[in-house]
Amino acid sequence: MQTDALVAIRAGKLFIGGEWRDAESGRTFPTINPSTAEPLTEVAEGDVADVDQAVRAARGAFESGAWPAMDARSRAKLLHAVADGLEARADELARLETMDNGKPLREARMFDIKESIECFRYYAGWADKIYGDVIPLPGPYLNYTRLEPIGVCGAIIPWNYPLQMAAWKVAPALACGNTVVLKPAEQTPLTALELARIASEAGLPAGVLNVVTGHGETAGAALVRHPDVDKIAFTGSTEVGRIIQREAAGNLKRVSLELGGKSPNIVLADADIEAAVRGATSAIFYNTGQACTAGSRLLIDESIRDEFLEKLAKRADGMRPGDPLNPKTRMGPLISQEQLDRVLGYIEKGKSEGAELVIGGDRAEVSNNPGYFLNPTIFDRVTPEMTIAREEIFGPVLAVTTFADLDEAIELGNKTDYGLAAAVWTQDVKKAHRAAHALRAGTVWVNMYHTLDTGSPFGGYKHSGYGRELGKYALDLYTQVKSVWVNLA
Ligand code: NAI
Ligand code: MG
């Protein structure tokens, strides 16, 4: 086992009602460093009983005590204090994220941790600006609305952006006055535990944020089924999203789902080719392709195909994976053996269904490490019917298809069950907006890829889910409207 002072001293415990506790069963499970394939530490294996304790703590904190009594401006101050706490420990958190998830340290620091801090600051700013309307009605009435918290929110998050996904859910939920039970992914539980510690040190009252580590089918499912949870916010696979929607029906929980994607990245003939090549590379290889918004389908105008592919393959070759703690590394390993097997399976499917392998397709040797490293992979001559054009691979595997004109590009772009993101590269402002309007996706980028900001809404069309996180839109996910009538007659 790897020993590192950083690897949470408090790992092995759940955070419930302001206290660090063992799982009721006493069981733990290892969390693995994907770049060495070795366990980092043991984490408590929360289950039904622990989830129940956490929900009780969250209910208690929602109904009575310091939290409901706190005015919105004080809540804002607390969220700023959480952001300060994250900021003070940003380098450590980045290292922890890199060891638990495998992403390059530079990216963890510059994106994951930085964006998580921003997210807490942004919703700290909203906390005292969440209010209703006075509605002029006929009759001798005063009618006004209040935006009230929903109650106990369950947050179930994936392993690809562990702290950031926690922030996206916890920050707006708390800003709106809810309490939270957070279930991090079993592959990457460590930064969620640190978030709980930082929030508690910042003064967040006991029970307001609880963290139960554990597996999806046990701890996650218990949270989704719990009759005293009012809302579930989920990010993860479409398959589990469907299960959650069904299982949450018991007490009619509010549900918001941010699910998979198979996003088209469209390059028109008039695009700035160099910029589009750079964009297409990071679109698919950023985070080793383990991004719900990954630009996994590259659609290029047939007239620029040869030139574009040549440049793309060269650039991809320069992105071979390396040790994520090395500051020069641009791409780390996949998250797990399971994910590596899944992705290799898709690569085999690509070959057997007739796609042409341009580069990669094989495991990468990284300084004798047995980690889950895979070389950047590009398939050309992919048709829309092929499995690698339809299913979310969640790895560094790009499917390239050509088109004859913009109409065909849009048609191909929309030929998917998913609708999370899309991009178009062109110098023609008319074509850019035509594509942006016609593509059925929650985010469309023009001459850029992967940019997100806490101020701008994010979420899916079609099987990519519903509900919008980030921006002022997230407030809708964590509040409910009350109409108050006063008889003035
Ligand atoms: P997953 O959807 O199973 O896991 C995401 C979260 O849901 C984890 O916290 C997990 O513990 C929890 N979970 C799993 N089953 C649950 C259940 N029955 N009830 C409640 N919670 C449950 O994703 P997984 O298995 O890690 O990855 C499989 C594939 O899913 C990936 O290859 C990728 O294609 C996709 N995925 C997409 C993500 C996205 O952001 N769009 C994120 C993670 C995975
Ligand atoms: Mg799963």
Coordinates of C-alpha atoms and ligand atoms in Angstrom, one line a residue:
M1 CA 0.0 0.0 0.0
Q2 CA 1.2 3.4 -0.9
T3 CA 1.8 5.7 2.1
D4 CA 1.4 9.3 1.6
A5 CA 0.7 11.8 4.4
L6 CA -1.8 13.4 2.2
V7 CA -3.9 10.3 1.7
A8 CA -6.7 11.2 3.9
I9 CA -6.0 10.7 7.5
R10 CA -9.7 10.5 7.9
A11 CA -10.3 8.1 5.1
G12 CA -11.9 5.0 6.4
K13 CA -14.7 7.0 8.1
L14 CA -18.0 8.4 7.0
F15 CA -19.0 12.0 7.8
I16 CA -22.4 12.0 9.4
G17 CA -24.0 14.6 11.6
G18 CA -20.7 16.5 12.0
E19 CA -18.8 13.4 13.2
W20 CA -16.4 10.9 11.6
R21 CA -17.8 7.4 12.0
D22 CA -17.1 3.9 10.9
A23 CA -19.6 2.2 8.7
E24 CA -22.1 0.4 10.8
S25 CA -20.9 -2.9 9.3
G26 CA -17.3 -2.1 10.1
R27 CA -16.5 -2.8 6.4
T28 CA -14.1 -0.9 4.3
F29 CA -13.0 -1.0 0.7
P30 CA -9.8 0.1 -1.1
T31 CA -9.5 3.1 -3.4
I32 CA -7.0 2.5 -6.2
N33 CA -4.4 4.8 -7.7
P34 CA -5.1 4.3 -11.4
S35 CA -1.6 5.2 -12.5
T36 CA 0.0 2.4 -10.3
A37 CA -3.0 0.1 -10.0
E38 CA -2.2 -0.1 -6.2
P39 CA -4.5 0.8 -3.3
L40 CA -4.1 4.2 -1.9
T41 CA -6.1 3.7 1.3
E42 CA -9.2 2.0 2.7
V43 CA -12.5 3.8 2.7
A44 CA -15.6 3.1 4.8
E45 CA -18.2 1.0 3.0
G46 CA -21.4 2.8 3.8
D47 CA -24.7 0.9 3.2
V48 CA -28.4 1.2 4.0
A49 CA -27.9 1.7 7.7
D50 CA -25.3 4.5 7.3
V51 CA -27.4 6.2 4.6
D52 CA -30.3 6.2 7.0
Q53 CA -28.2 7.8 9.7
A54 CA -26.9 10.4 7.3
V55 CA -30.5 11.2 6.1
R56 CA -31.7 11.5 9.7
A57 CA -28.8 13.9 10.4
A58 CA -29.6 15.9 7.3
R59 CA -33.3 16.0 8.2
G60 CA -32.5 17.1 11.7
A61 CA -30.3 19.9 10.4
F62 CA -32.9 21.0 7.9
E63 CA -35.8 21.1 10.4
S64 CA -34.1 22.6 13.5
G65 CA -31.0 24.1 14.8
A66 CA -28.5 26.6 13.4
W67 CA -29.2 26.0 9.7
P68 CA -32.8 26.9 9.2
A69 CA -32.4 29.8 11.7
M70 CA -29.5 31.3 9.7
D71 CA -30.2 34.2 7.4
A72 CA -29.2 34.0 3.8
R73 CA -26.3 36.5 4.1
S74 CA -24.7 34.4 6.9
R75 CA -25.1 31.4 4.6
A76 CA -23.3 33.3 1.9
K77 CA -20.5 34.0 4.4
L78 CA -20.2 30.3 5.2
L79 CA -20.0 29.3 1.6
H80 CA -17.2 31.9 1.1
A81 CA -15.4 30.4 4.1
V82 CA -15.7 26.9 2.4
A83 CA -14.2 28.4 -0.8
D84 CA -11.4 30.0 1.3
G85 CA -10.7 26.6 2.9
L86 CA -10.5 24.9 -0.5
E87 CA -8.2 27.6 -1.7
A88 CA -5.9 27.3 1.2
R89 CA -5.5 23.6 0.5
A90 CA -5.7 23.8 -3.3
D91 CA -2.4 22.2 -4.0
E92 CA -3.0 19.3 -1.6
L93 CA -6.5 18.7 -3.0
A94 CA -5.1 18.7 -6.5
R95 CA -2.5 16.0 -5.5
L96 CA -5.1 14.0 -3.8
E97 CA -7.4 14.2 -6.9
T98 CA -4.5 13.2 -9.1
M99 CA -3.6 10.1 -7.0
D100 CA -7.2 9.0 -6.7
N101 CA -8.4 9.7 -10.2
G102 CA -5.2 9.7 -12.3
K103 CA -5.7 13.0 -14.1
P104 CA -2.6 15.2 -14.7
L105 CA -1.7 17.3 -11.7
R106 CA -1.6 20.5 -13.7
E107 CA -5.2 19.9 -14.9
A108 CA -6.4 18.9 -11.4
R109 CA -5.1 22.2 -10.0
M110 CA -6.0 24.5 -12.9
F111 CA -9.4 23.1 -13.6
D112 CA -10.9 20.7 -11.1
I113 CA -9.9 22.5 -7.9
K114 CA -10.0 26.0 -9.3
E115 CA -13.5 25.5 -10.7
S116 CA -14.7 23.9 -7.4
I117 CA -13.5 27.0 -5.5
E118 CA -15.2 29.3 -8.1
C119 CA -18.4 27.3 -7.8
F120 CA -18.6 27.9 -4.0
R121 CA -17.9 31.6 -4.5
Y122 CA -20.4 31.9 -7.2
Y123 CA -23.2 30.3 -5.2
A124 CA -22.1 32.2 -2.1
G125 CA -23.0 35.3 -4.2
W126 CA -26.4 34.0 -5.0
A127 CA -27.4 33.0 -1.4
D128 CA -28.9 36.3 -0.4
K129 CA -30.4 37.0 -3.9
I130 CA -32.8 34.2 -4.1
Y131 CA -36.3 35.7 -3.8
G132 CA -39.8 35.6 -5.3
D133 CA -42.2 38.1 -6.8
V134 CA -45.1 40.2 -5.8
I135 CA -47.8 39.4 -8.3
P136 CA -50.5 42.0 -9.2
L137 CA -53.8 40.1 -9.2
P138 CA -57.4 41.2 -9.6
G139 CA -59.1 41.5 -6.2
P140 CA -58.2 42.8 -2.8
Y141 CA -55.2 40.5 -2.4
L142 CA -51.6 40.7 -1.7
N143 CA -50.0 37.7 -3.5
Y144 CA -46.3 37.0 -3.3
T145 CA -44.0 34.0 -3.9
R146 CA -41.2 32.6 -1.8
L147 CA -38.4 30.4 -3.1
E148 CA -37.9 27.9 -0.4
P149 CA -35.4 25.0 -0.1
I150 CA -36.6 21.6 -1.1
G151 CA -35.2 19.8 2.0
V152 CA -32.8 16.9 2.2
C153 CA -30.9 16.5 -1.1
G154 CA -29.0 13.4 -2.1
A155 CA -26.1 14.0 -4.4
I156 CA -24.7 11.0 -6.3
I157 CA -21.6 11.8 -8.4
P158 CA -19.1 10.1 -10.8
W159 CA -15.4 9.7 -10.7
N160 CA -14.3 11.8 -13.6
Y161 CA -14.3 15.2 -11.9
P162 CA -14.7 14.2 -8.3
L163 CA -14.4 17.4 -6.3
Q164 CA -15.9 19.5 -9.1
M165 CA -19.0 17.4 -9.3
A166 CA -19.4 17.6 -5.6
A167 CA -19.1 21.4 -5.8
W168 CA -21.7 21.6 -8.6
K169 CA -24.3 20.0 -6.4
V170 CA -23.3 20.9 -2.8
A171 CA -22.7 24.7 -3.4
P172 CA -26.1 25.5 -5.0
A173 CA -28.0 23.2 -2.6
L174 CA -26.5 24.9 0.4
A175 CA -26.9 28.4 -1.0
C176 CA -30.6 27.7 -1.3
G177 CA -30.9 26.4 2.3
N178 CA -31.1 22.7 1.8
T179 CA -29.1 20.0 3.6
V180 CA -27.1 17.3 1.7
V181 CA -26.1 13.7 1.8
L182 CA -23.3 13.2 -0.7
K183 CA -22.4 9.8 -2.1
P184 CA -19.1 10.1 -4.0
A185 CA -18.1 7.5 -6.6
E186 CA -16.5 4.4 -5.2
Q187 CA -13.4 5.0 -7.4
T188 CA -12.7 8.5 -6.1
P189 CA -14.0 9.1 -2.6
L190 CA -11.1 11.1 -1.1
T191 CA -11.7 14.7 -2.1
A192 CA -15.4 14.5 -1.1
L193 CA -14.2 13.6 2.4
E194 CA -11.8 16.5 2.4
L195 CA -14.6 18.8 1.3
A196 CA -16.6 17.7 4.3
R197 CA -13.7 18.4 6.6
I198 CA -13.1 21.8 5.1
A199 CA -16.8 22.7 5.3
S200 CA -17.0 21.6 8.9
E201 CA -13.9 23.6 9.8
A202 CA -15.4 26.6 8.0
G203 CA -18.3 26.4 10.5
L204 CA -21.0 24.6 8.5
P205 CA -23.4 23.3 11.2
A206 CA -23.4 19.6 11.9
G207 CA -25.7 17.5 9.6
V208 CA -25.9 20.1 6.9
L209 CA -23.4 18.2 4.7
N210 CA -22.9 14.5 5.2
V211 CA -20.7 12.2 3.2
V212 CA -21.4 8.5 2.8
T213 CA -18.7 6.6 0.8
G214 CA -19.8 3.3 -0.6
H215 CA -20.9 1.5 -3.7
G216 CA -23.7 2.5 -6.1
E217 CA -25.9 -0.5 -5.9
T218 CA -25.9 -0.3 -2.1
A219 CA -25.2 3.1 -0.6
G220 CA -26.3 5.0 -3.8
A221 CA -29.5 2.9 -4.2
A222 CA -30.3 3.4 -0.5
L223 CA -30.2 7.1 -0.9
V224 CA -32.4 7.1 -4.0
R225 CA -35.0 4.9 -2.3
H226 CA -34.9 6.6 1.1
P227 CA -38.4 8.0 1.9
D228 CA -37.1 11.0 3.7
V229 CA -34.9 12.3 0.8
D230 CA -36.6 15.1 -1.1
K231 CA -34.4 15.4 -4.1
I232 CA -31.7 13.4 -5.9
A233 CA -29.1 15.1 -8.1
F234 CA -27.2 12.6 -10.2
T235 CA -24.3 12.7 -12.6
G236 CA -23.2 9.4 -14.2
S237 CA -24.2 6.9 -16.8
T238 CA -27.5 7.0 -18.7
E239 CA -28.1 3.4 -17.5
V240 CA -28.0 4.3 -13.8
G241 CA -29.9 7.6 -14.6
R242 CA -32.8 5.4 -15.7
I243 CA -32.7 3.3 -12.6
I244 CA -32.6 6.4 -10.4
Q245 CA -35.6 8.0 -12.1
R246 CA -37.6 4.8 -11.5
E247 CA -36.4 4.1 -7.9
A248 CA -37.0 7.8 -6.9
A249 CA -40.7 7.4 -7.8
G250 CA -41.7 6.1 -4.3
N251 CA -41.9 9.4 -2.5
L252 CA -41.9 11.4 -5.8
K253 CA -38.5 12.8 -5.2
R254 CA -37.4 15.7 -7.5
V255 CA -34.7 14.3 -9.7
S256 CA -32.1 16.0 -11.9
L257 CA -29.9 13.9 -14.2
E258 CA -26.7 14.8 -16.0
L259 CA -25.9 11.7 -18.0
G260 CA -23.7 10.5 -20.9
G261 CA -22.9 12.0 -24.2
K262 CA -21.7 11.2 -27.7
S263 CA -21.0 14.8 -28.7
P264 CA -20.4 15.8 -32.4
N265 CA -17.5 18.1 -33.1
I266 CA -18.1 19.5 -36.6
V267 CA -15.3 21.0 -38.7
L268 CA -16.5 22.9 -41.8
A269 CA -14.2 23.5 -44.8
D270 CA -13.7 27.2 -44.0
A271 CA -12.5 26.6 -40.4
D272 CA -9.2 27.8 -39.0
I273 CA -7.6 24.3 -39.4
E274 CA -4.9 24.7 -36.9
A275 CA -7.3 25.9 -34.2
A276 CA -9.8 23.1 -35.0
V277 CA -7.1 20.4 -34.8
R278 CA -6.0 21.7 -31.4
G279 CA -9.7 21.8 -30.4
A280 CA -10.5 18.4 -31.7
T281 CA -7.5 16.9 -29.8
S282 CA -8.4 18.3 -26.5
A283 CA -12.1 17.6 -27.2
I284 CA -11.5 13.9 -27.1
F285 CA -8.3 13.4 -25.1
Y286 CA -8.9 15.8 -22.2
N287 CA -9.3 13.8 -19.0
T288 CA -8.4 10.7 -21.1
G289 CA -11.7 11.0 -22.9
Q290 CA -13.5 10.4 -19.6
A291 CA -15.7 13.5 -19.9
C292 CA -19.4 13.5 -20.4
T293 CA -18.9 16.3 -23.0
A294 CA -16.1 14.6 -24.8
G295 CA -16.1 15.4 -28.5
S296 CA -16.1 11.7 -29.4
R297 CA -17.5 12.1 -32.9
L298 CA -15.4 14.2 -35.2
L299 CA -17.4 15.2 -38.3
I300 CA -15.2 16.8 -41.0
D301 CA -15.9 18.2 -44.4
E302 CA -14.7 15.6 -46.9
S303 CA -12.7 18.3 -48.8
I304 CA -10.3 18.8 -45.8
R305 CA -10.3 15.2 -44.6
D306 CA -6.7 14.2 -45.5
E307 CA -5.0 17.3 -44.4
F308 CA -7.0 17.4 -41.1
L309 CA -6.5 13.8 -40.2
E310 CA -2.7 14.0 -40.8
K311 CA -2.4 17.0 -38.5
L312 CA -4.7 15.4 -35.9
A313 CA -2.8 12.1 -35.8
K314 CA 0.5 14.0 -35.4
R315 CA -0.9 16.0 -32.5
A316 CA -2.6 13.0 -30.9
D317 CA 0.7 11.1 -31.0
G318 CA 2.2 13.9 -28.9
M319 CA -0.4 13.2 -26.3
R320 CA 0.8 9.8 -25.2
P321 CA 0.0 9.2 -21.6
G322 CA 2.5 9.7 -18.8
D323 CA 2.8 9.8 -15.0
P324 CA 0.1 12.3 -13.9
L325 CA 2.3 13.7 -11.2
N326 CA 4.8 14.8 -13.8
P327 CA 4.0 18.4 -14.7
K328 CA 4.7 17.7 -18.4
T329 CA 2.0 15.0 -18.7
R330 CA -1.0 15.9 -20.8
M331 CA -2.9 12.6 -20.4
G332 CA -3.2 10.2 -17.5
P333 CA -4.5 6.6 -17.2
L334 CA -8.1 5.5 -17.4
I335 CA -9.9 5.3 -14.0
S336 CA -9.9 1.5 -13.5
Q337 CA -9.3 -2.0 -14.9
E338 CA -13.0 -2.2 -15.6
Q339 CA -13.0 1.0 -17.6
L340 CA -9.8 -0.1 -19.5
D341 CA -11.5 -3.4 -20.4
R342 CA -14.6 -1.6 -21.5
V343 CA -12.7 0.8 -23.7
L344 CA -10.5 -2.0 -25.2
G345 CA -13.7 -3.8 -26.0
Y346 CA -15.0 -0.8 -27.9
I347 CA -11.7 -0.7 -29.8
E348 CA -12.1 -4.3 -30.9
K349 CA -15.7 -3.6 -31.9
G350 CA -14.4 -0.6 -34.0
K351 CA -12.0 -2.9 -35.8
S352 CA -14.4 -5.7 -36.3
E353 CA -17.2 -3.5 -37.6
G354 CA -14.8 -2.1 -40.3
A355 CA -13.5 1.2 -39.0
E356 CA -10.0 2.1 -40.0
L357 CA -7.5 2.5 -37.1
V358 CA -5.4 5.5 -37.7
I359 CA -3.4 5.7 -34.5
G360 CA -3.3 4.0 -31.0
G361 CA -5.7 1.2 -30.0
D362 CA -3.2 -0.3 -27.6
R363 CA -2.1 0.0 -24.0
A364 CA 0.7 2.4 -23.2
E365 CA 3.8 1.5 -21.2
V366 CA 4.4 4.2 -18.7
S367 CA 7.7 3.8 -16.8
N368 CA 7.0 0.2 -16.0
N369 CA 3.8 1.2 -14.2
P370 CA 1.0 -1.4 -14.3
G371 CA -1.5 1.5 -14.4
Y372 CA -4.5 1.7 -16.7
F373 CA -2.8 3.6 -19.5
L374 CA -4.1 3.6 -23.1
N375 CA -2.7 5.3 -26.1
P376 CA -4.7 8.0 -27.9
T377 CA -6.8 6.3 -30.5
I378 CA -8.4 7.5 -33.7
F379 CA -10.7 5.6 -36.0
D380 CA -11.4 6.9 -39.5
R381 CA -14.2 5.9 -41.9
V382 CA -16.7 5.4 -39.1
T383 CA -20.3 5.1 -40.2
P384 CA -23.2 6.3 -38.0
E385 CA -24.4 2.7 -37.5
M386 CA -21.1 1.5 -36.0
T387 CA -21.1 0.9 -32.2
I388 CA -18.2 3.3 -31.7
A389 CA -20.3 6.0 -33.3
R390 CA -23.3 5.4 -31.2
E391 CA -22.2 4.4 -27.7
E392 CA -20.5 6.4 -25.0
I393 CA -17.0 4.9 -24.8
F394 CA -15.6 7.2 -22.1
G395 CA -12.0 6.8 -23.1
P396 CA -9.5 8.4 -25.5
V397 CA -11.2 7.0 -28.7
L398 CA -12.2 9.3 -31.5
A399 CA -14.6 8.3 -34.3
V400 CA -14.1 10.2 -37.5
T401 CA -16.8 10.6 -40.2
T402 CA -17.0 12.9 -43.2
F403 CA -19.8 15.0 -44.6
A404 CA -20.6 16.8 -47.9
D405 CA -22.3 20.0 -46.6
L406 CA -23.6 21.7 -43.5
D407 CA -27.0 20.1 -43.7
E408 CA -25.5 16.6 -43.7
A409 CA -23.2 17.6 -40.8
I410 CA -26.1 18.7 -38.7
E411 CA -28.1 15.6 -39.6
L412 CA -25.1 13.4 -38.6
G413 CA -24.5 15.5 -35.5
N414 CA -28.1 14.9 -34.3
K415 CA -28.1 11.2 -35.2
T416 CA -27.6 10.2 -31.6
D417 CA -29.7 9.4 -28.6
Y418 CA -27.6 11.8 -26.6
G419 CA -27.6 15.6 -26.5
L420 CA -25.2 16.9 -24.0
A421 CA -22.8 19.0 -26.1
A422 CA -21.8 19.8 -29.7
A423 CA -19.3 22.1 -31.4
V424 CA -18.9 23.7 -34.8
W425 CA -15.7 25.2 -36.3
T426 CA -16.2 27.7 -39.1
Q427 CA -15.4 31.4 -40.0
D428 CA -18.9 31.9 -41.4
V429 CA -21.1 33.6 -38.8
K430 CA -24.3 32.4 -40.5
K431 CA -23.3 28.8 -40.7
A432 CA -22.1 29.0 -37.1
H433 CA -25.4 30.2 -35.7
R434 CA -27.4 27.9 -38.1
A435 CA -25.5 24.9 -36.6
A436 CA -25.8 26.2 -33.0
H437 CA -29.6 26.5 -33.3
A438 CA -30.1 23.2 -35.2
L439 CA -27.9 21.0 -33.0
R440 CA -30.0 19.3 -30.3
A441 CA -27.7 19.6 -27.3
G442 CA -27.6 21.5 -24.0
T443 CA -24.3 23.2 -24.9
V444 CA -23.0 24.3 -28.3
W445 CA -19.5 25.6 -28.7
V446 CA -18.4 27.7 -31.7
N447 CA -14.7 27.6 -32.5
M448 CA -13.9 26.2 -29.1
Y449 CA -14.4 23.1 -27.1
H450 CA -14.9 22.0 -23.5
T451 CA -15.2 25.5 -22.0
L452 CA -17.5 25.7 -19.0
D453 CA -18.1 28.3 -16.3
T454 CA -20.1 28.2 -13.1
G455 CA -22.1 31.2 -14.5
S456 CA -23.4 29.4 -17.6
P457 CA -26.0 26.6 -17.5
F458 CA -25.0 23.0 -18.2
G459 CA -27.1 20.0 -18.9
G460 CA -28.5 17.6 -21.5
Y461 CA -31.1 17.2 -24.2
K462 CA -32.6 13.7 -24.9
H463 CA -30.9 10.8 -23.1
S464 CA -28.2 13.1 -21.7
G465 CA -30.6 14.0 -18.9
Y466 CA -32.6 17.0 -17.7
G467 CA -32.3 19.9 -15.3
R468 CA -29.6 22.6 -15.7
E469 CA -26.7 22.8 -13.3
L470 CA -24.6 25.9 -12.9
G471 CA -25.6 29.5 -13.4
K472 CA -28.9 30.9 -12.0
Y473 CA -30.6 27.9 -13.5
A474 CA -29.3 25.6 -10.8
L475 CA -31.4 27.5 -8.3
D476 CA -34.5 26.0 -9.9
L477 CA -33.1 22.5 -9.0
Y478 CA -32.8 23.4 -5.3
T479 CA -35.8 25.6 -4.5
Q480 CA -39.5 25.2 -4.7
V481 CA -42.0 28.0 -5.1
K482 CA -44.6 28.9 -2.5
S483 CA -47.5 31.3 -3.4
V484 CA -48.7 33.3 -0.4
W485 CA -52.1 35.0 -0.5
V486 CA -53.2 37.7 1.9
N487 CA -56.8 38.9 2.1
L488 CA -56.7 42.7 2.2
A489 CA -60.5 43.1 2.1
Ligands
NAI1 P1 -22.2 4.9 -12.8 O1 -23.3 5.7 -13.5 O2 -22.5 3.5 -12.4 O3 -21.7 5.7 -11.5 C1 -21.9 7.0 -11.2 C2 -22.4 7.1 -9.7 O4 -23.6 6.4 -9.6 C3 -21.4 6.5 -8.7 O5 -21.4 7.3 -7.6 C4 -22.0 5.2 -8.4 O6 -21.7 4.7 -7.2 C5 -23.5 5.5 -8.5 N1 -24.4 4.4 -8.8 C6 -24.2 3.3 -9.5 N2 -25.3 2.5 -9.5 C7 -26.2 3.1 -8.8 C8 -27.5 2.7 -8.4 N3 -28.1 1.6 -8.8 N4 -28.2 3.6 -7.6 C9 -27.6 4.7 -7.2 N5 -26.4 5.1 -7.5 C10 -25.7 4.3 -8.3 O7 -20.9 4.9 -13.8 P2 -19.7 3.9 -13.8 O8 -20.2 2.5 -13.6 O9 -18.7 4.4 -12.9 O10 -19.2 4.1 -15.4 C11 -19.8 3.3 -16.4 C12 -20.0 4.2 -17.6 O11 -20.9 5.2 -17.3 C13 -18.8 4.9 -18.1 O12 -18.0 4.0 -18.9 C14 -19.3 6.0 -18.9 O13 -19.7 5.7 -20.2 C15 -20.6 6.4 -18.1 N6 -20.3 7.5 -17.1 C16 -20.7 8.7 -17.5 C17 -20.4 9.8 -16.7 C18 -20.9 11.2 -17.1 O14 -20.5 12.2 -16.5 N7 -21.7 11.3 -18.1 C19 -19.7 9.7 -15.4 C20 -19.4 8.3 -15.1 C21 -19.7 7.3 -15.9
MG2 MG -21.6 1.5 -12.5

